[in-house]
């Protein structure tokens, strides 16, 4: 089936052709007709499936004949990167439509956003906190809203945004169409769905399985040898661009510096960086200047970079859902990718859960000529410190 079968407005089809989309992906096939009929929808799809266009195309179709200069569609996104990216996709797909998409998120000047809003926008893609600031100040009004999209609802819930989302919902007084996208359905999201969606259609695409275009491999190693093994792996593997995940911001920063010192063009992406530093890292990685990006889960959420050849879990994620999200950046729409995980004996539970999910054992790989018996150096050889004694200070009355 082709995009023509949806009978989207010709100016929207111009954008589809411009971006080179020929065949709709399964989530697009399942969602676009239902959304065009005005139905509420639950889209259960992981990132990398084409879900952005699945809601952007029909919502633009709906807004084509609505008054301009008023917010007709609101997309709520968990992270700045995803908000920025979704607004970009809407801008590119809608270039011939005259519809304007603006991204709204914290960490940048409010005044700058006010200027863009004053120029007029029909589609707003926003992170919850900054959106609430604008709603309370009256710089955004939702009185003409027709379509609300809650994107990556499960991640929004993980990040503690559910109360903010409820506050935003209170600012929407008119009936509207609601679309909710999520890779998984935790109970709180299920509850929210019951409250705010009316007779929704559910479209479920490979809900909990990683794309088949991704190969998986485990590299068992001791914690203290992870960095050396990673360097060796990078040296021996033919990679284009590599996204490395660590468990903490500090580990992301430190590992990026260590890789940089070996001459690899490496950037880091984590929550301690400023918005412009993050943007530079993402852009540098997107254009291929940085070959390696070391990131934490939240920072990397939703970044859409083509041609990531390898995702490497320097630290295993805590849940299989997170594993799927991470590796959703490789093997995107018809491309092959590899997911490599450095694992220690502490990761046995996660590995078992992952193998159960994939319904197959994952191959364990030992690198030839790598000395797995090396003892820890320096700091790590010292005996562990005794636990610090807590000192309780009582306030004098
Ligand atoms: P998403 O899941 O929305 O992040 O999309 C993942 C990637 O797939 C993006 O780079 C999109 O530009 C691309 N994409 C979306 N729809 C299609 C399509 N129908 N054909 C080819 N690529 C697509």
Coordinates of C-alpha atoms and ligand atoms in Angstrom, one line a residue:
X1 CA 0.0 0.0 0.0
X2 CA 1.2 3.5 -0.7
X3 CA 0.7 6.9 1.0
X4 CA -1.7 7.9 -1.8
X5 CA -4.4 5.6 -0.3
X6 CA -4.8 7.8 2.8
X7 CA -6.0 10.7 0.6
X8 CA -4.0 13.2 2.6
X9 CA -4.1 16.9 1.5
X10 CA -1.8 17.3 -1.6
X11 CA 0.4 19.9 0.2
X12 CA 1.0 17.2 2.9
X13 CA 1.8 14.6 0.3
X14 CA 4.4 17.0 -1.1
X15 CA 6.2 16.7 2.3
X16 CA 5.9 12.9 2.3
X17 CA 7.6 12.8 -1.1
X18 CA 10.1 15.4 -0.1
X19 CA 11.2 13.2 2.8
X20 CA 11.4 10.2 0.5
X21 CA 8.7 8.1 2.3
X22 CA 7.3 5.6 -0.2
X23 CA 5.6 2.8 1.8
X24 CA 3.9 3.5 5.1
X25 CA 5.3 1.7 8.1
X26 CA 2.9 -0.7 10.1
X27 CA 2.2 1.9 12.8
X28 CA 1.4 4.5 10.0
X29 CA -0.9 1.9 8.2
X30 CA -2.7 1.2 11.5
X31 CA -3.0 4.7 12.8
X32 CA -3.5 7.2 10.0
X33 CA -6.9 6.1 8.8
X34 CA -8.3 5.9 12.3
X35 CA -6.9 9.3 13.2
X36 CA -8.3 10.8 10.0
X37 CA -11.7 9.5 11.0
X38 CA -11.4 11.5 14.2
X39 CA -11.0 8.6 16.6
X40 CA -9.0 8.7 19.8
X41 CA -6.1 6.3 19.6
X42 CA -3.6 4.4 21.7
X43 CA -0.4 3.7 19.7
X44 CA 1.7 1.0 21.2
X45 CA 4.9 1.3 19.3
X46 CA 8.5 1.6 20.1
X47 CA 10.7 4.4 18.8
X48 CA 12.1 3.9 15.3
X49 CA 8.8 2.5 13.9
X50 CA 7.8 5.8 12.2
X51 CA 5.3 6.8 14.9
X52 CA 6.0 10.5 14.6
X53 CA 4.7 10.7 11.0
X54 CA 1.9 8.4 12.1
X55 CA 0.4 11.2 14.1
X56 CA 1.9 14.3 12.4
X57 CA 0.4 13.5 9.0
X58 CA -3.2 13.1 10.0
X59 CA -3.2 15.9 12.5
X60 CA -1.9 18.3 9.8
X61 CA -4.6 17.0 7.5
X62 CA -7.2 17.9 10.2
X63 CA -5.7 21.4 10.7
X64 CA -5.5 22.3 7.0
X65 CA -8.9 23.9 7.0
X66 CA -8.8 25.4 10.5
X67 CA -8.1 29.0 11.4
X68 CA -4.4 29.9 11.2
X69 CA -2.5 31.5 14.0
X70 CA -4.2 29.5 16.7
X71 CA -2.9 26.4 18.4
X72 CA -4.8 23.5 16.8
X73 CA -2.6 20.6 17.9
X74 CA -0.5 20.1 21.0
X75 CA 2.1 17.3 21.2
X76 CA 3.5 16.7 24.7
X77 CA 7.0 15.1 24.7
X78 CA 9.1 13.9 27.6
X79 CA 12.4 15.4 26.5
X80 CA 13.7 18.5 24.8
X81 CA 15.4 16.5 22.1
X82 CA 12.2 14.6 21.2
X83 CA 10.2 17.9 21.2
X84 CA 12.7 19.5 19.0
X85 CA 12.8 16.5 16.6
X86 CA 9.1 16.1 16.4
X87 CA 8.7 19.9 15.6
X88 CA 11.4 19.4 12.9
X89 CA 9.5 16.5 11.4
X90 CA 6.3 18.5 11.4
X91 CA 8.1 21.4 9.8
X92 CA 9.6 19.3 7.1
X93 CA 6.4 17.3 6.3
X94 CA 4.3 20.5 6.5
X95 CA 6.6 22.7 4.4
X96 CA 4.0 23.2 1.7
X97 CA 1.0 23.5 4.1
X98 CA 1.7 26.8 5.7
X99 CA 1.2 25.2 9.1
X100 CA 3.8 26.2 11.6
X101 CA 5.3 24.0 14.3
X102 CA 7.1 25.4 17.4
X103 CA 9.0 23.4 20.1
X104 CA 8.7 24.6 23.7
X105 CA 11.0 23.4 26.4
X106 CA 12.8 24.6 29.5
X107 CA 16.5 25.6 29.8
X108 CA 16.2 28.3 27.1
X109 CA 14.9 31.8 27.2
X110 CA 11.2 32.2 27.6
X111 CA 11.2 35.5 25.7
X112 CA 12.7 33.8 22.6
X113 CA 9.8 31.3 22.7
X114 CA 7.3 34.1 23.2
X115 CA 8.5 35.8 20.0
X116 CA 8.0 32.6 18.1
X117 CA 4.6 32.1 19.6
X118 CA 3.6 35.7 18.7
X119 CA 4.5 35.0 15.1
X120 CA 1.8 32.3 15.2
X121 CA 1.9 28.5 15.5
X122 CA -0.7 25.9 14.8
X123 CA 1.3 23.0 16.1
X124 CA 3.0 23.1 19.5
X125 CA 5.4 20.4 20.6
X126 CA 6.2 20.9 24.2
X127 CA 7.8 19.4 27.4
X128 CA 5.3 19.5 30.3
X129 CA 7.1 21.9 32.7
X130 CA 7.7 24.8 30.3
X131 CA 4.3 24.3 28.7
X132 CA 2.7 24.9 32.1
X133 CA 4.7 28.1 32.5
X134 CA 3.3 29.4 29.2
X135 CA -0.2 28.3 30.0
X136 CA -0.1 30.0 33.4
X137 CA 1.3 33.2 31.9
X138 CA -1.2 33.1 29.1
X139 CA 1.4 33.1 26.3
X140 CA -0.1 29.8 25.1
X141 CA -3.9 29.3 25.0
X142 CA -5.5 26.0 24.1
X143 CA -9.0 27.3 23.4
X144 CA -8.9 26.3 19.8
X145 CA -7.2 22.9 20.4
X146 CA -8.4 20.1 18.2
X147 CA -5.8 17.3 18.7
X148 CA -3.8 16.4 21.7
X149 CA -0.9 14.0 21.4
X150 CA 0.8 12.5 24.4
X151 CA 4.0 11.0 23.1
X152 CA 6.1 8.4 24.9
X153 CA 3.6 8.3 27.7
X154 CA 5.5 5.6 29.6
X155 CA 8.7 7.6 29.7
X156 CA 6.8 10.7 30.8
X157 CA 5.5 8.6 33.7
X158 CA 9.0 7.3 34.5
X159 CA 10.2 10.9 34.6
X160 CA 7.5 11.9 37.1
X161 CA 5.5 14.1 34.6
X162 CA 2.1 12.6 35.2
X163 CA 1.0 15.4 37.7
X164 CA 2.1 18.0 35.1
X165 CA 0.1 16.3 32.4
X166 CA -2.9 16.3 34.6
X167 CA -2.5 20.0 35.1
X168 CA -2.2 20.6 31.4
X169 CA -5.3 18.5 30.8
X170 CA -7.2 20.9 33.1
X171 CA -6.3 23.8 30.8
X172 CA -8.1 22.1 27.8
X173 CA -11.8 22.8 28.1
X174 CA -13.1 22.0 24.7
X175 CA -13.7 18.5 23.4
X176 CA -10.8 17.3 21.3
X177 CA -9.2 14.2 19.8
X178 CA -6.6 12.5 22.0
X179 CA -3.8 10.3 20.7
X180 CA -1.5 8.5 23.2
X181 CA 1.7 6.8 22.1
X182 CA 3.7 4.6 24.4
X183 CA 6.1 1.6 24.0
X184 CA 4.7 -0.1 27.1
X185 CA 1.5 0.2 29.2
X186 CA 2.3 0.6 32.9
X187 CA -0.8 0.6 35.2
X188 CA -0.7 4.4 35.7
X189 CA -0.8 5.0 32.0
X190 CA -3.7 2.5 31.6
X191 CA -5.5 4.5 34.3
X192 CA -4.9 7.8 32.5
X193 CA -6.1 6.2 29.2
X194 CA -9.4 5.2 30.8
X195 CA -9.9 8.7 32.1
X196 CA -9.1 10.8 29.1
X197 CA -9.5 8.7 25.9
X198 CA -13.0 8.1 24.5
X199 CA -13.6 4.7 22.8
X200 CA -10.0 4.6 21.6
X201 CA -8.7 2.4 18.8
X202 CA -5.6 0.5 19.8
X203 CA -2.8 0.0 17.3
X204 CA -0.1 -2.3 18.6
X205 CA 3.1 -2.7 16.7
X206 CA 5.7 -5.2 17.9
X207 CA 5.0 -3.9 21.4
X208 CA 7.8 -5.4 23.4
X209 CA 10.1 -6.9 20.8
X210 CA 13.2 -5.2 19.3
X211 CA 13.3 -4.7 15.6
X212 CA 14.4 -7.8 13.7
X213 CA 17.1 -5.9 11.9
X214 CA 19.1 -5.7 15.1
X215 CA 21.6 -8.4 16.2
X216 CA 22.4 -8.9 19.9
X217 CA 25.6 -10.0 21.6
X218 CA 26.9 -10.1 25.2
X219 CA 30.5 -9.4 26.2
X220 CA 31.0 -10.8 29.7
X221 CA 33.7 -8.8 31.5
X222 CA 34.7 -7.6 35.0
X223 CA 33.5 -4.2 36.0
X224 CA 37.0 -2.7 36.1
X225 CA 37.9 -3.9 32.6
X226 CA 34.8 -2.5 30.9
X227 CA 36.6 0.6 29.5
X228 CA 39.6 -1.4 28.2
X229 CA 37.3 -3.9 26.6
X230 CA 35.2 -1.2 25.0
X231 CA 38.3 0.4 23.5
X232 CA 39.4 -2.9 22.1
X233 CA 36.0 -3.6 20.8
X234 CA 35.9 -0.3 19.0
X235 CA 39.3 -0.9 17.6
X236 CA 38.4 -4.3 16.2
X237 CA 34.8 -3.6 15.0
X238 CA 33.9 -2.0 11.8
X239 CA 31.5 0.8 13.0
X240 CA 30.0 3.9 11.4
X241 CA 28.5 5.6 14.4
X242 CA 28.2 4.3 17.9
X243 CA 25.8 5.2 20.6
X244 CA 27.1 4.1 24.0
X245 CA 24.9 4.0 27.1
X246 CA 26.0 4.3 30.7
X247 CA 23.9 4.1 33.8
X248 CA 24.8 7.6 35.2
X249 CA 25.7 11.1 34.0
X250 CA 29.0 10.9 35.7
X251 CA 29.9 7.6 34.0
X252 CA 28.9 9.0 30.7
X253 CA 31.1 12.1 31.1
X254 CA 34.1 10.1 32.3
X255 CA 33.8 7.5 29.6
X256 CA 33.5 10.1 26.9
X257 CA 36.6 11.8 28.1
X258 CA 38.5 8.5 28.2
X259 CA 37.5 7.7 24.7
X260 CA 38.4 11.2 23.5
X261 CA 41.8 10.7 25.0
X262 CA 42.4 7.7 22.7
X263 CA 41.8 9.9 19.7
X264 CA 38.1 8.9 19.0
X265 CA 35.9 11.8 18.1
X266 CA 33.5 11.4 21.0
X267 CA 30.8 13.5 22.6
X268 CA 28.7 13.0 25.7
X269 CA 25.0 13.6 26.2
X270 CA 23.5 13.7 29.7
X271 CA 21.4 15.8 32.0
X272 CA 24.2 17.9 33.5
X273 CA 24.9 19.6 30.1
X274 CA 23.4 22.9 29.0
X275 CA 20.9 22.9 26.2
X276 CA 23.4 24.2 23.8
X277 CA 26.0 21.6 24.8
X278 CA 23.5 18.9 24.2
X279 CA 22.5 20.4 20.9
X280 CA 26.1 20.5 19.8
X281 CA 26.6 16.9 20.8
X282 CA 23.6 15.7 18.9
X283 CA 24.3 17.8 15.8
X284 CA 27.9 16.7 15.8
X285 CA 26.9 13.1 16.0
X286 CA 24.1 13.5 13.4
X287 CA 26.5 15.0 10.9
X288 CA 29.1 12.3 11.5
X289 CA 31.7 14.6 13.1
X290 CA 31.4 12.7 16.4
X291 CA 31.7 8.9 15.7
X292 CA 30.8 8.0 19.3
X293 CA 28.1 9.5 21.5
X294 CA 28.1 8.4 25.2
X295 CA 24.7 9.0 26.7
X296 CA 22.4 8.3 29.6
X297 CA 18.9 6.9 28.9
X298 CA 16.9 10.0 29.6
X299 CA 19.2 12.3 27.5
X300 CA 19.2 10.0 24.6
X301 CA 15.4 9.5 24.6
X302 CA 13.9 10.0 21.2
X303 CA 17.0 11.3 19.4
X304 CA 16.5 10.4 15.8
X305 CA 19.8 9.9 14.1
X306 CA 20.0 7.8 11.0
X307 CA 22.7 5.2 10.5
X308 CA 23.6 4.3 14.0
X309 CA 25.5 1.1 13.3
X310 CA 26.1 0.0 16.9
X311 CA 24.4 0.6 20.2
X312 CA 26.7 -0.5 23.0
X313 CA 25.4 -1.0 26.5
X314 CA 28.5 -0.1 28.6
X315 CA 26.1 -0.6 31.5
X316 CA 23.1 -2.9 31.1
X317 CA 19.8 -1.1 31.4
X318 CA 17.7 -2.1 34.4
X319 CA 14.7 -3.3 32.4
X320 CA 14.0 -5.0 29.1
X321 CA 11.8 -2.0 28.2
X322 CA 14.8 0.2 28.5
X323 CA 16.9 -2.2 26.5
X324 CA 14.3 -2.0 23.7
X325 CA 14.3 1.8 23.9
X326 CA 18.1 2.0 23.7
X327 CA 18.5 -0.3 20.8
X328 CA 15.6 1.4 19.0
X329 CA 18.2 3.8 17.7
X330 CA 19.8 1.2 15.5
X331 CA 18.3 -1.1 12.9
X332 CA 15.8 1.7 12.2
X333 CA 13.3 1.3 9.3
X334 CA 14.9 -1.4 7.1
X335 CA 18.6 -0.8 8.2
X336 CA 20.7 -3.4 10.0
X337 CA 22.2 -2.7 13.4
X338 CA 24.0 -4.3 16.2
X339 CA 23.4 -4.2 20.0
X340 CA 26.4 -5.1 22.1
X341 CA 26.3 -5.3 25.9
X342 CA 29.2 -5.4 28.3
X343 CA 27.9 -7.5 31.1
X344 CA 29.1 -8.5 34.6
X345 CA 27.9 -11.2 36.9
X346 CA 25.5 -8.6 38.4
X347 CA 23.5 -8.5 35.2
X348 CA 22.4 -12.1 35.3
X349 CA 18.8 -11.3 36.0
X350 CA 18.5 -8.7 33.3
X351 CA 20.1 -11.1 30.8
X352 CA 17.6 -13.9 31.7
X353 CA 14.7 -11.5 31.3
X354 CA 16.0 -10.3 27.9
X355 CA 16.6 -13.8 26.6
X356 CA 13.1 -14.7 27.7
X357 CA 11.7 -11.7 25.8
X358 CA 13.7 -12.5 22.7
X359 CA 12.8 -16.2 23.1
X360 CA 16.4 -17.2 22.3
X361 CA 19.8 -17.3 24.0
X362 CA 22.0 -14.3 23.2
X363 CA 25.5 -15.2 22.0
X364 CA 28.3 -14.6 24.5
X365 CA 31.5 -13.3 22.9
X366 CA 35.0 -13.4 24.3
X367 CA 37.5 -11.1 22.5
X368 CA 40.6 -12.9 21.4
X369 CA 43.9 -11.5 22.8
X370 CA 42.2 -9.5 25.4
X371 CA 43.6 -10.1 28.9
X372 CA 40.5 -10.8 31.0
X373 CA 42.6 -11.7 34.1
X374 CA 44.1 -8.2 34.6
X375 CA 43.8 -7.1 38.2
X376 CA 42.1 -3.8 39.0
X377 CA 44.5 -0.8 39.1
X378 CA 44.9 2.0 41.6
X379 CA 41.7 3.1 43.4
X380 CA 39.9 -0.1 42.8
X381 CA 42.7 -2.2 44.6
X382 CA 42.2 -0.4 47.9
X383 CA 40.1 -2.2 50.4
X384 CA 36.6 -0.8 50.6
X385 CA 36.1 2.1 53.0
X386 CA 34.1 1.5 56.1
X387 CA 30.6 3.1 55.9
X388 CA 30.5 6.7 56.9
X389 CA 28.8 7.4 60.2
X390 CA 25.7 9.6 59.8
X391 CA 25.8 12.7 62.0
X392 CA 22.4 13.9 63.0
X393 CA 22.2 17.6 63.7
X394 CA 19.3 18.8 65.8
X395 CA 18.0 22.3 65.3
X396 CA 18.1 24.3 68.5
X397 CA 14.8 25.7 69.4
Ligands
LIG1 P1 10.2 7.6 14.4 O1 9.8 6.3 15.0 O2 9.0 8.5 14.2 O3 11.3 8.2 15.3 O4 10.8 7.4 13.0 C1 12.0 6.7 12.7 C2 12.6 7.0 11.4 O5 11.9 6.5 10.3 C3 12.7 8.5 11.1 O6 14.0 8.8 10.6 C4 11.7 8.8 10.0 O7 12.1 9.8 9.1 C5 11.7 7.4 9.3 N1 10.4 7.1 8.6 C6 9.2 7.4 9.1 N2 8.2 6.9 8.3 C7 8.9 6.4 7.3 C8 8.4 5.7 6.0 N3 7.1 5.5 5.8 N4 9.4 5.3 5.2 C9 10.7 5.5 5.4 N5 11.2 6.1 6.6 C10 10.3 6.5 7.4

